[in-house]
Amino acid sequence: MTYSPRFQSGLFPVTRALLLTCLILLLPTNVLQAADAAVKPFDVPSGAASRTLKLFAQQSGREIVFSAESIGGTTTNAVRGELTAGDALDRMTAGTGLTVGVDEKSGLFSVRKETTVPNAPRATAAAPALARPSQDAGEEPKAVVLSPFEVSTDRDRGYQAQTTLAGSRLNSNLKDVASPTSAFTETFLRDLGLTNLEDLAPYMLSTELNFNEDIGNARLAGNTGNTESSRSTRVRGLSGGTVSVNFFKSPNVRFDTFNTDRIDQSRGPNAVLFGVGNPGGIVNVSTKRAVFNDQRGSLAAIARSYGGRRGELDLNLPLVRDRLAVRLATAKEETHTWRDFEYDKSDRYYATLKWRPTAKTELNVDVEQSDIDRKTESPYVAGDQYTIWASRGRAISATANAALGVASLSPNSTLVFDAAAGTLADWRGRTVSALRTSIDGQAVALSDFSILPRTTSLHGPGTFVHQNYHRLSAFLTRSLARNLNLELAASRTDEHYNNSLEQEDALRADASPFLPTGAPNPNAGRAYIETTTSMRFRDSRTDAARAMLVYRADTGRWGKHTLAGAFETNFYKEAFIIVSEYVTSPNAPDPSLPESGQNAISRRTYLDLNGPVSRLRYAEMAKQPIRGLREQVTGRVYDTGWVPLNANTRLNSNEGTTATWMLQSRFLKDRLHTIVGGSSDRRDDYFSTQGRRPVPGFTQGIRYAIRSHTPDFTSASGLSFSGVFHATPWLSLTYSQAQNSALPPVALVDAPKGGGLRTPTPKGRSQDVGFKLDLLQQRLFLTATYFETKSQKEYFATSATTSAINVIWDGLEAAGVLRANNIALGDVRGLAVGETSDGRTKGYELELTANLTDGWRTYANFSDETTERTNIGQEVQAYLANFRPFFERFPTVPVTGGAGTVTNQLTRVDASAFTSYVVADGRRPQGQIQRKGNLRTNYEFTGEKLKGFSVGGGVRYFGRPVIGYYATGTAATGVNRLVFEGPEQLFVDVSAGYRRRVGSVLGRKVQWTLQLNVNNLLDNDDLVPIRRASNGEMVFYRFNAPRSWMLTNRFMF
């Protein structure tokens, strides 16, 4: 009874085969002929421009046009090191009075004397592209405008990006953009050895990884890696930025840098980002594009700690001069960690084509396919259902005894499969060690590593996250007139996701002296782990198409203006299901409902705590299917199957539109730059309902989803403004403000009378003021910003209180109370996995990028911010208030999990609600870090003795996170609300490299680079508390990853 609906497509298997074929055919003859324009070795001395520019052309392999008369008498700077052609030329001409241009169509460089403009932005970034010259090389080329829809990363200098699309969605000089934006170049990503957004997040301003600290269940906290292919983030204290690829929203997809040119982060609300923004901002990935007239390539082999390895290939192949080029890239990776059975494997393929049928029309088509197989353990070792029993004498008792730490299992059918014996038995009413819970009722993680070592991986090799996705995008740009440009773009992403996950990870002890059959229990006193098992399947399709029209006008004394309008339509659909293992034969223990808990199968694995660590894990489920087993107590023969578990069986879809406008203006001889924009979004959500298919022997059938044809309508709008005033050539003043109401996530919050309600529309406002410094002849760029960001009805994932309330519902259902009162459990049990709140963050940010000398590049940032969360979980509070009178009618009914009675559990619920909603109100949220900072630098030696060598290093600092709340007083008398903070964390990273030419093939130079990165050099592998209870007890935790290394061999052609 396993259900895994999947979209079928024949396109991408063909694409993958075609790409592999192209790589095989092209590699033998073309790889060593390519010349890498992205990074090349340069050794150009200082001297007369007429001579050094010719030397530059020889070493770069690029054509360059200049007028000897125009540059006569100019002396250029010396340049040495491994650089891009654009970077080398910029350094040669910096401060010389020469302006560099590049023709995007042909890749041709042009150099001429600059026209002095007081207080102008950086010439290297703002220089216009030049059209290809006539046959007369002395003729001054005509200036043309760069495409407004894309940036050229060839102009990036080390860690300094010159232009960005973030903040306005048009090609803009970073110095002219006031909205909070950071750009991460390919050089930065390579120097640090970063290959995905999760690795990059700690280096982003005001950004931290989300370990789900709000979730009250230790099994789920920080456990995103077990259920999704990547971890989410928080930005400025708010739920982290939307991720997009080329400004197409890309949900559910984990990205890799193998096909990435640049990554841009925009923090806070922004109204001109085409429907992909939210109060936390966005992160946009710009993929690589094919380049005309320039063969280039790179091949890398990477080794990592714990046997990890990675291979990369990137080839750019011009096919028809100025008309047609293709670029192919692939990456294959397998990594492991310090914990047993953790791994991350991926196979990725990418192809992009650039075609220019006419001088004014260009088409770019991208195809990507990725296959990801990942296993990530919980951040802690195990849940603790062992130490209370062990500390109280290790009692073996047939009855529950709280003083001895002995609890009883459910009095209803409790089917357990013993993996070692291969038997199935009903363990109802038998005894087990008691669960350790905090004063707030939260399950506590095991922290005694003499029982289970830190490297333990209880889930073993039997669990995984598997994802594959295929993306196809096309971008058509057309110059309709001299100042009028059009972009038509479309994207489709198909994704399939499959996750196998054991539901429990608590270490327990078997306290029962007898087996269910009455025979003596040979495992009495032994430790074990036991769980029901679930499988998750998701198939999704994301379609989007947009049209954007840009008009530029020079009105003389009234300024220069760019007016843009865009319209986007999008469509998303998914088939999602969670299935668990149940008895499916007609003689099931509870024939009323297939997914009844009495029909569930738990799998038990006994552990030898003195044995090898690698054996402290679940037996692999796939190797032990349960078919036709005889239950030992009743003698019934059972068949099992995978049955849809709950309301998460769904066939949802949505379709929407976004209309956007933007006006970008320059006044006062380019000293004042402004951007104003707005957006309007609409989305129609189609939420499926459920029916049941008949199953022989059961009163009710199997759940299935019914697609809806009646939409739920939501809308959102936004408005933003930013301004930059260049007070001097080196000082700029900035101001920006934005507000938006993002489209809500497709999730549920609690309804007052049970069930769930759709998440309300979140709203955000932000205001930033600051300055920018451009110093040392454009070698150092510093941005300083003070900001305030507010949000309303922000959704955050937590199930702390709802889960605790559901324990009461489950106990009342097991005792027959709900049936006696004509209440269906599914109608009242909480479905929410999240809550809403309002928030406010204020603080400041500093960011510095510098190329201090020809071989010295540096990046640094620091943020200090304080977030307050208010109006927390009002939906849950209303839900609890509505059902409290009903709960209080049955105070002595036992609840599930050995938690005592309804009264006991209600006391825990109240304690949790008081801590989560009363004490936390107006305080920093769980996990928020006030101060964070990064410093990274890399130096390349140019002297004869050390020429070719480089060294680098950096520091990552994370301040004290909020890990819990406590209070004195009461809600009636006044509450003094305080927070627990975790420890500061400091990490030191170093790197060393060597580069040299290793000859040439067919007239092309080959550059070899060897680079060693060591992360966490000082081996800070501390245990880090994630959450503390209101009495200070540690509830759960994570570990810092210990020291690791990465060795990269890279050949550039």
Short mmCIF file of N, CA and C in Angstrom, two decimals, residues 39-45 56 59-60 78-84 88:
data_model
loop_
_atom_site.label_atom_id
_atom_site.label_comp_id
_atom_site.label_asym_id
_atom_site.label_seq_id
_atom_site.Cartn_x
_atom_site.Cartn_y
_atom_site.Cartn_z
N VAL A 39 40.43 32.77 -14.79
CA VAL A 39 41.62 32.93 -13.96
C VAL A 39 42.84 32.58 -14.79
N LYS A 40 43.82 33.50 -14.88
CA LYS A 40 45.03 33.27 -15.64
C LYS A 40 46.23 33.82 -14.88
N PRO A 41 47.40 33.30 -15.13
CA PRO A 41 48.61 33.86 -14.51
C PRO A 41 49.07 35.10 -15.28
N PHE A 42 49.34 36.19 -14.57
CA PHE A 42 49.82 37.42 -15.18
C PHE A 42 51.14 37.85 -14.54
N ASP A 43 52.01 38.39 -15.38
CA ASP A 43 53.27 38.99 -14.91
C ASP A 43 53.60 40.15 -15.85
N VAL A 44 52.93 41.27 -15.60
CA VAL A 44 53.06 42.47 -16.44
C VAL A 44 53.74 43.55 -15.62
N PRO A 45 54.93 44.01 -16.02
CA PRO A 45 55.63 45.05 -15.24
C PRO A 45 54.98 46.41 -15.46
N PHE A 56 49.74 42.56 -21.97
CA PHE A 56 48.52 42.04 -21.37
C PHE A 56 47.74 41.18 -22.36
N GLN A 59 49.32 37.74 -22.69
CA GLN A 59 49.17 36.85 -21.54
C GLN A 59 47.72 36.45 -21.28
N SER A 60 46.79 37.31 -21.66
CA SER A 60 45.37 37.01 -21.41
C SER A 60 44.74 36.24 -22.54
N ALA A 78 52.10 47.68 -12.27
CA ALA A 78 52.53 46.29 -12.39
C ALA A 78 51.43 45.37 -11.88
N VAL A 79 51.29 44.24 -12.53
CA VAL A 79 50.29 43.24 -12.13
C VAL A 79 50.93 41.86 -12.18
N ARG A 80 50.82 41.15 -11.06
CA ARG A 80 51.34 39.79 -11.00
C ARG A 80 50.36 38.95 -10.19
N GLY A 81 50.18 37.73 -10.61
CA GLY A 81 49.32 36.83 -9.85
C GLY A 81 48.29 36.15 -10.72
N GLU A 82 47.50 35.32 -10.08
CA GLU A 82 46.43 34.55 -10.74
C GLU A 82 45.15 35.36 -10.69
N LEU A 83 44.73 35.89 -11.85
CA LEU A 83 43.64 36.85 -11.90
C LEU A 83 42.76 36.57 -13.10
N THR A 84 41.55 37.15 -13.08
CA THR A 84 40.75 37.19 -14.29
C THR A 84 41.31 38.28 -15.20
N ALA A 88 42.86 41.84 -13.91
CA ALA A 88 44.22 42.26 -14.22
C ALA A 88 44.25 43.62 -14.91
#
